[in-house]
Short mmCIF file of C-alpha atoms (C1' of nucleotides) in Angstrom, two decimals:
data_model
loop_
_atom_site.label_atom_id
_atom_site.label_comp_id
_atom_site.label_asym_id
_atom_site.label_seq_id
_atom_site.Cartn_x
_atom_site.Cartn_y
_atom_site.Cartn_z
CA MET A 797 0.09 -0.15 -0.15
CA GLU A 798 1.23 3.37 -0.89
CA LEU A 799 1.77 6.05 1.68
CA ARG A 800 0.45 9.17 0.53
CA ILE A 801 -0.48 12.25 2.45
CA ASP A 802 -3.41 13.41 0.48
CA LYS A 803 -4.98 10.01 1.02
CA LEU A 804 -4.57 10.42 5.04
CA LEU A 805 -5.69 13.63 4.94
CA ALA A 806 -8.85 12.59 3.26
CA ILE A 807 -9.53 10.06 5.50
CA CYS A 808 -9.06 12.53 8.49
CA ASN A 809 -11.45 14.81 7.03
CA GLU A 810 -14.35 12.20 7.18
CA PHE A 811 -13.45 11.67 10.92
CA LYS A 812 -14.05 15.70 11.18
CA ALA A 813 -16.97 15.92 9.30
CA ASP A 814 -18.72 13.20 10.76
CA THR A 815 -19.73 14.40 14.45
CA THR A 816 -21.76 11.46 15.81
CA LYS A 817 -19.86 8.34 17.93
CA THR A 818 -21.50 5.71 15.84
CA GLY A 819 -20.37 7.45 12.66
CA LYS A 820 -16.55 7.72 13.76
CA LYS A 821 -16.57 3.98 14.94
CA ALA A 822 -17.97 3.09 11.68
CA LEU A 823 -14.93 4.84 9.92
CA LEU A 824 -12.35 3.22 12.27
CA LYS A 825 -14.11 -0.43 11.44
CA ARG A 826 -13.86 0.62 7.76
CA GLU A 827 -10.21 1.33 8.01
CA ALA A 828 -9.42 -1.62 10.25
CA ASN A 829 -7.52 -3.44 7.21
CA ASN A 830 -5.32 -0.38 6.42
CA PRO A 831 -1.92 -0.55 8.33
CA ILE A 832 -0.66 2.96 7.01
CA PHE A 833 -3.85 5.00 8.36
CA LYS A 834 -3.44 2.68 11.70
CA GLN A 835 0.13 3.16 11.97
CA TYR A 836 -0.93 7.13 11.40
CA ILE A 837 -3.03 7.05 14.19
CA LYS A 838 -0.75 5.17 16.53
CA TYR A 839 1.71 8.41 16.01
CA VAL A 840 -0.74 10.83 16.46
CA LEU A 841 -2.83 9.60 19.25
CA ASP A 842 -0.66 7.12 21.32
CA PRO A 843 -0.23 9.07 24.72
CA LEU A 844 2.69 8.09 25.12
CA ASN A 845 4.41 9.56 21.71
CA THR A 846 6.00 12.62 22.41
CA TYR A 847 7.97 14.41 19.82
CA GLY A 848 9.52 17.58 21.48
CA LEU A 849 8.10 19.87 19.01
CA GLN A 850 4.97 22.27 19.22
CA GLU A 851 4.15 25.18 16.75
CA LYS A 852 6.65 27.77 17.98
CA LYS A 853 9.78 25.98 17.61
CA ILE A 854 8.65 24.25 13.87
CA LYS A 855 7.38 27.88 12.82
CA LYS A 856 10.82 29.40 13.40
CA PHE A 857 11.85 27.45 10.30
CA LEU A 858 8.78 27.32 8.11
CA GLY A 859 9.38 29.30 4.78
CA THR A 860 13.13 29.84 5.42
CA ASN A 861 15.63 28.48 2.89
CA HIS A 862 16.28 25.01 3.26
CA SER A 863 19.79 24.27 1.92
CA LYS A 864 19.20 20.21 1.14
CA GLY A 865 16.23 18.56 -0.31
CA ILE A 866 14.30 16.14 1.88
CA GLY A 867 15.78 13.06 -0.10
CA ASN A 868 13.43 10.10 -0.22
CA LYS A 869 11.99 10.47 3.38
CA ASP A 870 8.43 10.04 3.72
CA ILE A 871 6.04 11.18 6.88
CA PHE A 872 6.51 7.98 8.69
CA ASP A 873 10.15 8.41 8.35
CA ILE A 874 10.07 11.86 10.07
CA PHE A 875 7.74 10.39 12.82
CA GLU A 876 10.50 7.69 13.73
CA TYR A 877 13.30 10.14 13.89
CA LEU A 878 11.15 12.37 16.39
CA LEU A 879 10.51 9.21 18.49
CA GLN A 880 13.94 8.38 18.56
CA ASN A 881 14.96 12.23 19.09
CA PRO A 882 12.63 14.08 20.69
CA THR A 883 15.12 16.52 21.88
CA GLY A 884 13.15 19.51 20.69
CA THR A 885 16.51 20.86 18.84
CA ASP A 886 16.52 23.51 16.17
CA HIS A 887 18.10 20.71 14.18
CA THR A 888 14.65 18.41 14.42
CA ALA A 889 12.77 21.66 13.90
CA HIS A 890 14.29 22.28 10.71
CA ILE A 891 13.94 18.64 9.79
CA VAL A 892 9.86 18.70 10.13
CA ALA A 893 9.66 22.39 8.57
CA ARG A 894 11.52 21.48 5.55
CA PHE A 895 9.38 18.51 5.09
CA ILE A 896 6.36 20.58 5.66
CA ASP A 897 7.61 23.22 3.08
CA ALA A 898 7.93 20.59 0.46
CA HIS A 899 4.41 20.14 0.26
CA GLN A 900 2.42 22.54 -2.12
CA SER A 901 -1.17 22.97 -0.64
CA GLU A 902 -1.90 24.98 2.57
CA GLU A 903 -4.39 22.01 3.69
CA GLU A 904 -1.19 19.57 3.53
CA LYS A 905 0.81 21.91 5.59
CA ARG A 906 -1.83 22.56 8.40
CA PHE A 907 -2.60 18.64 8.30
CA LEU A 908 1.23 17.89 8.60
CA LEU A 909 1.64 20.87 11.43
CA GLU A 910 -1.12 19.35 13.51
CA SER A 911 0.29 15.93 13.02
CA PHE A 912 3.70 16.73 14.30
CA THR A 913 2.86 18.69 17.12
CA LYS A 914 0.02 16.08 18.30
CA LYS A 915 -2.83 18.73 17.75
CA MET A 916 -4.67 16.81 15.12
CA LYS A 917 -8.27 16.42 16.77
CA LEU A 918 -10.39 13.74 15.13
CA GLY A 919 -12.90 13.31 18.05
CA ILE A 920 -11.52 10.17 18.79
CA SER A 921 -8.88 9.19 21.59
CA GLU A 922 -7.08 5.93 22.75
CA LYS A 923 -10.42 4.74 24.21
CA THR A 924 -12.53 4.69 21.17
CA VAL A 925 -9.57 3.62 19.06
CA ASN A 926 -9.14 0.67 21.33
CA GLU A 927 -12.78 -0.31 21.38
CA VAL A 928 -12.92 -0.61 17.73
CA TRP A 929 -9.17 -1.92 16.91
CA GLY A 930 -8.76 -4.03 19.74
CA LYS A 931 -7.44 -3.35 23.55
CA GLY A 932 -3.70 -2.51 23.31
CA PHE A 933 -3.39 -1.10 20.04
CA LEU A 934 -2.96 2.26 21.53
CA ASN A 935 -1.34 2.67 25.24
CA GLU A 936 -4.11 3.01 27.61
CA PHE A 937 -3.51 3.44 31.24
CA ASN A 938 -6.79 3.81 33.65
CA VAL A 939 -6.66 4.00 37.59
CA MET A 940 -9.60 4.41 39.49
CA LEU A 941 -10.83 8.13 39.91
CA ALA A 942 -13.07 9.80 42.30
CA LYS A 943 -16.34 11.45 41.56
CA LYS A 944 -17.31 14.44 43.60
CA PHE A 945 -19.36 13.96 46.79
CA GLU A 946 -21.70 16.73 46.24
CA ASP A 947 -22.79 15.25 42.67
CA GLU A 948 -23.38 11.60 43.95
CA SER A 949 -24.56 11.89 47.51
CA HIS A 950 -27.87 10.73 46.76
CA LYS A 951 -26.31 7.52 45.81
CA ILE A 952 -24.94 6.37 49.04
CA LYS A 953 -27.83 6.97 51.46
CA GLY A 954 -27.80 3.81 53.76
CA ARG A 955 -24.83 2.60 52.36
CA LYS A 956 -22.11 1.68 54.50
CA PHE A 957 -18.80 3.66 53.74
CA VAL A 958 -15.35 4.35 54.91
CA ILE A 959 -13.53 7.72 55.21
CA THR A 960 -9.92 8.33 54.86
CA GLU A 961 -7.64 11.26 54.45
CA LYS A 962 -7.49 13.06 51.01
CA TYR A 963 -3.70 13.19 50.49
CA ASP A 964 -2.30 16.17 48.25
CA GLY A 965 0.66 14.39 46.59
CA GLN A 966 1.39 12.42 43.38
CA ARG A 967 -0.63 9.38 42.46
CA ALA A 968 1.82 6.38 41.81
CA VAL A 969 0.69 2.72 40.97
CA PHE A 970 3.16 0.14 41.60
CA PHE A 971 2.93 -3.33 40.00
CA LYS A 972 4.95 -5.89 41.74
CA ASN A 973 5.40 -9.40 40.07
CA SER A 974 7.83 -11.58 41.47
CA ASN A 975 11.24 -9.92 41.43
CA ILE A 976 10.32 -7.53 39.13
CA ILE A 977 8.41 -3.55 40.29
CA SER A 978 7.39 -0.94 38.45
CA CYS A 979 5.52 2.57 38.88
CA TYR A 980 3.32 4.53 37.07
CA SER A 981 1.75 7.90 37.13
CA ARG A 982 -2.03 8.70 36.92
CA ASP A 983 -1.40 8.95 33.12
CA GLY A 984 1.01 5.84 32.64
CA LYS A 985 4.13 7.37 32.30
CA ARG A 986 6.78 5.45 34.04
CA ILE A 987 8.37 7.26 37.42
CA THR A 988 11.80 5.30 37.85
CA GLY A 989 14.03 5.88 41.00
CA LEU A 990 11.80 5.56 44.19
CA VAL A 991 14.43 2.99 45.13
CA GLU A 992 13.45 3.42 48.87
CA ILE A 993 9.59 2.53 48.34
CA GLU A 994 10.49 -0.45 45.58
CA GLN A 995 13.13 -2.22 48.24
CA GLU A 996 10.31 -2.54 50.64
CA LEU A 997 7.52 -3.17 48.34
CA LEU A 998 9.52 -6.08 46.81
CA ARG A 999 9.29 -8.09 50.03
CA LEU A 1000 5.56 -8.16 49.66
CA ALA A 1001 3.07 -10.30 47.52
CA ASP A 1002 2.62 -9.88 44.12
CA GLY A 1003 -0.08 -7.22 43.04
CA VAL A 1004 -1.06 -3.77 42.26
CA TYR A 1005 -0.39 -1.24 45.02
CA ASP A 1006 -2.05 1.93 44.44
CA GLY A 1007 -1.54 4.96 46.37
CA GLU A 1008 0.10 8.42 46.85
CA LEU A 1009 3.60 9.74 47.09
CA LEU A 1010 4.37 12.29 49.64
CA CYS A 1011 7.01 14.22 50.63
CA TRP A 1012 8.53 13.35 54.26
CA ASN A 1013 7.74 16.24 55.86
CA HIS A 1014 4.14 16.73 54.55
CA GLU A 1015 2.52 16.81 57.97
CA GLU A 1016 4.54 20.21 58.84
CA LEU A 1017 3.50 21.63 55.46
CA ARG A 1018 -0.21 23.13 54.70
CA ASP A 1019 -2.22 23.26 51.45
CA ARG A 1020 -0.33 23.18 48.07
CA GLU A 1021 2.95 23.18 49.92
CA VAL A 1022 2.64 19.40 49.99
CA LEU A 1023 1.96 18.92 46.19
CA GLN A 1024 4.85 21.49 45.38
CA GLN A 1025 7.46 20.01 47.83
CA THR A 1026 6.57 16.31 46.74
CA LEU A 1027 6.83 17.14 42.97
CA LYS A 1028 9.99 18.67 43.57
CA LEU A 1029 11.52 15.44 45.02
CA THR A 1030 9.44 12.84 42.25
CA ARG A 1031 10.31 14.77 39.22
CA LYS A 1032 13.97 15.34 39.55
CA ASP A 1033 16.28 13.13 37.45
CA GLY A 1034 18.04 10.03 39.26
CA ASN A 1035 17.32 8.58 42.14
CA LYS A 1036 14.13 9.94 44.37
CA THR A 1037 14.43 9.47 48.05
CA GLY A 1038 12.82 11.37 50.70
CA VAL A 1039 9.41 10.14 49.36
CA ARG A 1040 6.83 8.20 51.33
CA PHE A 1041 4.60 6.11 49.76
CA PHE A 1042 0.63 5.86 51.29
CA CYS A 1043 -1.02 3.03 49.76
CA PHE A 1044 -4.74 3.27 49.54
CA ASP A 1045 -5.71 0.25 47.49
CA TYR A 1046 -4.69 -3.02 46.42
CA LEU A 1047 -5.56 -5.77 44.08
CA SER A 1048 -4.25 -8.43 41.71
CA ILE A 1049 -2.41 -7.60 38.39
CA ASP A 1050 -4.96 -9.96 36.35
CA GLU A 1051 -7.95 -7.65 38.00
CA PHE A 1052 -6.04 -4.24 37.22
CA ASN A 1053 -5.96 -5.52 33.63
CA ASP A 1054 -9.31 -6.49 33.47
CA GLY A 1055 -10.44 -3.24 34.80
CA LYS A 1056 -12.34 -4.29 37.61
CA SER A 1057 -11.46 -6.09 41.01
CA LYS A 1058 -13.65 -8.95 42.68
CA LEU A 1059 -13.43 -7.79 46.28
CA GLY A 1060 -14.99 -5.20 48.03
CA TYR A 1061 -13.00 -1.84 49.43
CA LEU A 1062 -12.75 -3.46 53.11
CA GLU A 1063 -11.96 -6.90 51.80
CA ARG A 1064 -9.18 -5.55 49.69
CA ARG A 1065 -7.92 -3.64 52.92
CA GLU A 1066 -7.87 -6.79 54.72
CA ILE A 1067 -5.78 -8.68 52.12
CA ASN A 1068 -3.60 -5.60 51.36
CA PRO A 1069 0.14 -6.85 52.37
CA LEU A 1070 0.60 -3.66 53.76
CA ASN A 1071 -1.95 -4.52 56.15
CA ASN A 1072 0.48 -6.68 58.33
CA LYS A 1073 1.29 -4.39 61.36
CA VAL A 1074 4.74 -6.51 61.83
CA ILE A 1075 5.73 -5.97 58.68
CA CYS A 1076 4.88 -2.16 58.43
CA ASN A 1077 6.82 -1.52 61.72
CA GLU A 1078 9.88 -2.40 59.90
CA PHE A 1079 9.08 -0.34 56.86
CA LYS A 1080 9.95 3.47 56.77
CA HIS A 1081 8.69 4.40 53.07
CA ALA A 1082 5.65 2.23 52.30
CA CYS A 1083 2.61 2.30 54.63
CA LEU A 1084 -1.27 1.71 54.30
CA ILE A 1085 -3.55 4.68 54.99
CA GLU A 1086 -5.32 4.97 58.18
CA ILE A 1087 -9.24 4.47 58.59
CA LEU A 1088 -10.88 7.60 59.80
CA HIS A 1089 -14.33 6.49 60.27
CA ILE A 1090 -16.62 3.39 59.25
CA GLY A 1091 -20.23 3.55 59.22
CA ASN A 1092 -23.46 4.95 57.09
CA ASP A 1093 -24.13 8.22 58.79
CA LEU A 1094 -23.79 11.24 56.62
CA GLU A 1095 -23.89 13.71 59.33
CA VAL A 1096 -20.53 12.96 60.69
CA ILE A 1097 -18.79 14.43 57.56
CA PRO A 1098 -18.89 18.41 57.97
CA ASP A 1099 -17.17 18.24 61.16
CA MET A 1100 -14.58 15.72 59.87
CA LEU A 1101 -14.14 17.88 56.84
CA ALA A 1102 -13.79 21.30 58.93
CA GLU A 1103 -10.91 19.48 60.89
CA MET A 1104 -9.11 18.63 57.57
CA GLU A 1105 -9.35 22.10 56.07
CA GLU A 1106 -8.11 23.93 59.71
CA ARG A 1107 -4.86 21.58 59.61
CA GLY A 1108 -4.45 22.77 56.06
CA LYS A 1109 -5.27 19.21 54.50
CA GLU A 1110 -6.89 18.86 51.34
CA GLY A 1111 -10.06 16.88 52.25
CA LEU A 1112 -11.68 13.87 52.77
CA MET A 1113 -12.11 10.27 50.48
CA LEU A 1114 -15.01 7.93 50.72
CA ASN A 1115 -15.01 4.52 49.66
CA ILE A 1116 -18.21 2.51 49.51
CA ALA A 1117 -17.27 -0.37 51.93
CA ASP A 1118 -18.41 -3.43 49.45
CA ALA A 1119 -17.66 -1.76 46.17
CA PRO A 1120 -15.00 -2.95 44.02
CA TYR A 1121 -12.00 -1.29 42.52
CA GLU A 1122 -12.97 -0.06 38.97
CA CYS A 1123 -10.28 1.46 36.71
CA LYS A 1124 -12.34 4.46 35.56
CA ARG A 1125 -13.89 7.52 37.20
CA SER A 1126 -16.31 5.57 39.65
CA ASP A 1127 -18.80 6.57 42.29
CA ASN A 1128 -17.51 3.66 44.21
CA ILE A 1129 -15.24 6.32 45.70
CA LEU A 1130 -15.97 10.02 46.13
CA LYS A 1131 -14.03 13.22 47.16
CA LEU A 1132 -14.63 15.65 49.53
CA LYS A 1133 -13.01 18.97 49.38
CA THR A 1134 -14.24 22.74 49.75
CA MET A 1135 -13.71 25.05 46.97
CA LEU A 1136 -13.64 28.98 47.86
CA THR A 1137 -14.66 31.79 45.80
CA ALA A 1138 -13.29 35.35 45.17
CA ASP A 1139 -15.01 38.42 43.46
CA LEU A 1140 -12.24 39.50 40.96
CA ARG A 1141 -11.56 42.29 38.40
CA ILE A 1142 -11.05 41.57 34.73
CA ILE A 1143 -7.99 42.97 33.77
CA GLY A 1144 -7.66 41.72 30.17
CA PHE A 1145 -8.73 38.83 27.83
CA GLU A 1146 -6.67 36.22 25.88
CA ARG A 1147 -7.50 34.27 22.70
CA GLY A 1148 -7.36 30.47 22.55
CA LYS A 1149 -4.32 28.37 21.86
CA PRO A 1150 -3.16 27.92 18.25
CA MET A 1151 -4.70 25.13 16.39
CA GLY A 1152 -7.55 24.65 19.30
CA LYS A 1153 -11.24 25.50 19.42
CA PHE A 1154 -11.16 28.69 20.87
CA GLU A 1155 -8.09 30.14 18.71
CA ASN A 1156 -10.31 32.69 17.42
CA THR A 1157 -12.34 33.65 20.39
CA LEU A 1158 -12.14 33.92 24.31
CA GLY A 1159 -9.61 31.58 25.76
CA LYS A 1160 -9.53 32.95 29.15
CA PHE A 1161 -10.09 36.25 31.37
CA ILE A 1162 -7.30 37.73 33.01
CA VAL A 1163 -7.98 38.99 36.47
CA ASP A 1164 -6.10 40.78 39.32
CA TYR A 1165 -5.48 38.60 42.18
CA LYS A 1166 -4.22 40.68 44.98
CA GLY A 1167 -1.95 42.60 42.52
CA TYR A 1168 -1.00 39.76 40.59
CA PRO A 1169 -2.52 38.86 37.14
CA LEU A 1170 -4.35 35.35 37.08
CA GLY A 1171 -5.94 33.42 34.15
CA VAL A 1172 -9.54 32.33 34.52
CA SER A 1173 -11.14 29.43 32.66
CA GLY A 1174 -14.22 27.46 33.02
CA ILE A 1175 -16.38 29.83 30.59
CA SER A 1176 -19.64 28.51 28.64
CA ASP A 1177 -19.05 28.76 24.81
CA LYS A 1178 -21.74 31.42 24.51
CA ILE A 1179 -19.88 33.75 26.86
CA ARG A 1180 -16.95 33.35 25.17
CA GLU A 1181 -18.27 34.55 21.92
CA GLU A 1182 -20.27 37.64 23.68
CA VAL A 1183 -17.06 38.69 25.54
CA TRP A 1184 -14.63 38.46 22.90
CA ASN A 1185 -16.63 40.18 20.59
CA ASN A 1186 -17.72 43.37 23.10
CA GLN A 1187 -14.71 43.50 25.16
CA SER A 1188 -15.04 47.10 26.43
CA ASN A 1189 -18.32 46.15 28.19
CA TYR A 1190 -16.41 43.69 30.28
CA LEU A 1191 -13.05 45.36 30.90
CA GLY A 1192 -13.02 46.21 34.44
CA ALA A 1193 -16.02 44.31 35.40
CA ILE A 1194 -16.12 41.94 38.82
CA ILE A 1195 -16.51 37.93 38.21
CA GLU A 1196 -16.88 35.58 40.75
CA VAL A 1197 -14.17 32.70 40.58
CA SER A 1198 -14.18 29.54 42.38
CA TYR A 1199 -11.03 28.07 43.48
CA PHE A 1200 -9.17 25.67 45.71
CA ARG A 1201 -6.35 27.28 47.84
CA GLU A 1202 -4.02 30.05 47.58
CA SER A 1203 -0.56 29.35 45.96
CA GLN A 1204 2.95 30.91 46.16
CA ASN A 1205 5.60 30.14 43.47
CA GLU A 1206 9.13 30.15 43.80
CA LYS A 1207 9.46 33.88 42.74
CA GLY A 1208 6.92 34.61 45.90
CA GLY A 1209 4.03 35.44 43.67
CA LEU A 1210 0.69 35.01 44.74
CA SER A 1211 -1.85 32.90 42.77
CA VAL A 1212 -4.62 30.37 43.23
CA SER A 1213 -5.23 26.73 42.05
CA PHE A 1214 -7.94 25.82 39.83
CA PRO A 1215 -9.60 28.99 39.12
CA GLN A 1216 -12.99 28.58 37.31
CA PHE A 1217 -15.33 31.28 36.18
CA LYS A 1218 -18.85 31.03 38.05
CA GLY A 1219 -20.42 34.23 36.74
CA PHE A 1220 -20.39 38.04 36.66
CA ARG A 1221 -21.11 40.23 39.60
CA TRP A 1222 -22.82 43.23 37.90
CA ASP A 1223 -24.04 44.11 41.49
CA LYS A 1224 -20.41 44.78 42.66
CA GLN A 1225 -17.70 47.50 41.77
CA GLU A 1226 -14.89 46.64 43.74
CA PRO A 1227 -13.33 43.08 44.27
CA SER A 1228 -13.65 41.01 47.75
CA TYR A 1229 -11.53 38.06 48.74
CA ASN A 1230 -13.24 35.63 51.43
"C1'" DG B 1 -39.24 11.01 25.41
"C1'" DC B 2 -36.06 12.50 28.44
"C1'" DT B 3 -31.85 12.35 31.70
"C1'" DC B 4 -27.38 11.71 32.58
"C1'" DG B 5 -22.86 9.09 32.15
"C1'" DA B 6 -18.92 9.10 29.42
"C1'" DG B 7 -15.48 10.77 26.26
"C1'" DA B 8 -13.22 14.68 24.06
"C1'" DG B 9 -11.25 18.96 24.31
"C1'" DT B 10 -10.95 23.03 26.64
"C1'" DG B 11 -8.96 25.99 30.08
"C1'" DG B 12 -5.68 27.17 35.02
"C1'" DG B 13 -0.73 26.96 38.35
"C1'" DG B 14 3.80 25.30 39.28
"C1'" DA B 15 7.78 22.66 38.94
"C1'" DT B 16 11.82 20.23 35.84
"C1'" DT B 17 14.46 19.55 31.78
"C1'" DG B 18 17.22 21.07 28.36
"C1'" DG B 19 18.28 23.80 24.07
"C1'" DA B 20 19.48 28.72 22.39
"C1'" DG B 21 21.48 32.49 23.02
"C1'" DC C 1392 25.02 32.21 32.54
"C1'" DT C 1393 19.54 33.37 31.68
"C1'" DC C 1394 15.43 32.23 29.37
"C1'" DC C 1395 12.00 30.37 26.80
"C1'" DA C 1396 9.61 25.97 24.84
"C1'" DA C 1397 7.85 21.60 26.11
"C1'" DT C 1398 6.29 18.34 29.17
"C1'" DC C 1399 3.72 16.63 32.94
"C1'" DC C 1400 1.88 16.87 37.50
"C1'" DC C 1401 -2.07 18.36 40.31
"C1'" DC C 1402 -6.85 19.43 38.20
"C1'" DA C 1403 -12.52 21.86 37.17
"C1'" DC C 1404 -15.55 22.53 33.71
"C1'" DT C 1405 -18.42 22.50 29.09
"C1'" DC C 1406 -20.51 20.15 25.30
"C1'" DT C 1407 -22.01 16.17 22.86
"C1'" DC C 1408 -23.86 11.75 21.59
"C1'" DG C 1409 -26.28 8.01 22.73
"C1'" DA C 1410 -27.64 4.24 26.04
"C1'" DG C 1411 -30.66 3.48 29.69
"C1'" DC C 1412 -34.66 4.32 32.00
#
DNA sequence: GCTCGAGAGTGGGGATTGGAG
DNA sequence: CTCCAATCCCCACTCTCGAGC
């Protein structure tokens, strides 16, 4: 089969033209025996493929004089080269720019730029691709994620639940299989160098140990400092010491690969090898998190949550006592945390990111937060359009912003985590912080 | 017929890494 | 050396289709 850009582009345009999910799945089925298109999808949609180049670096060389021709390289040769050399150097950017410039039509140039920067939007992702082309075609990693308590509380009335602390660290999933141990982040990226934790887990039974990494002094820190300090340790190159693993769930590797455990939460805790107190007294770097409460009485929650917040902790987790682990966002586990709000003044507007849905409309508000600029998103499509086209009507207006906690960066600047637009406060002329 | 769950695609702050200059 | 682009941690939210009631 011949590798032709125009053929790939035509198929991609079919995906973009059909907005229905069934239509996209039918297209995937139709192309199931097209090895070239499948390879293309692997390059542009596999979450573990990164190339170290985005629009800014490539544009630096687009339309410049390219000394040499592109030889007989095709698009897959370029992808392979980038996979082996995701360095983001001028050299690789130049290779990509030269390849793009060798194509005549603007449509093909745009197609190639979107492809190499992984900005190709077909309305499908690894889940849908794997559903049609088979599990494992694209790398997919799914851990259990919690839903919000407020949205789901009606589902737990009368059910027995277990409350634990919600830790604000880095998610880590250890796979222990005989003498081999590996660790993955929430998105399936390898975390290497956690030697202290790995040595301890190697002494335990096989299985998947799901939990949170926290810096050694997390008890002394408040709010977002815990996450910031933890990430400082876990994202450094080389061996990562001074980090502790707080395990909150355990299941077999087969169950994890199946996407669901057989046992309920309390049963899984019971068989969790870290539940052995003798062993855990010897361990310094791995432990099982403590249960704060078991019951079916929701009224205990507000006081417990208030106490956590007073201590600068993130909040609480609520597990349904007899519900299985599920490798997806699940209502078997709920998170409780309190969001704060402030009324802040709009001082600017920014368009959306290049090659994205909002590139020609409002991407975010810029507001003043205690003298520092803060970007605010979470805006409906309608309001984006209205504000973008009538900016003078909105400059200086006060908006209500929901956020998690105030944060401070290394330069001392103040900001907040997860700022989200809630609405206009036309009744207010001045900002206020609660 | 309607509701709501799940997937895809937006956006935020903050940190490290590594190349450019 | 400093600066900046890219990546990846932590996320919250909007929109849409279509399964399921």
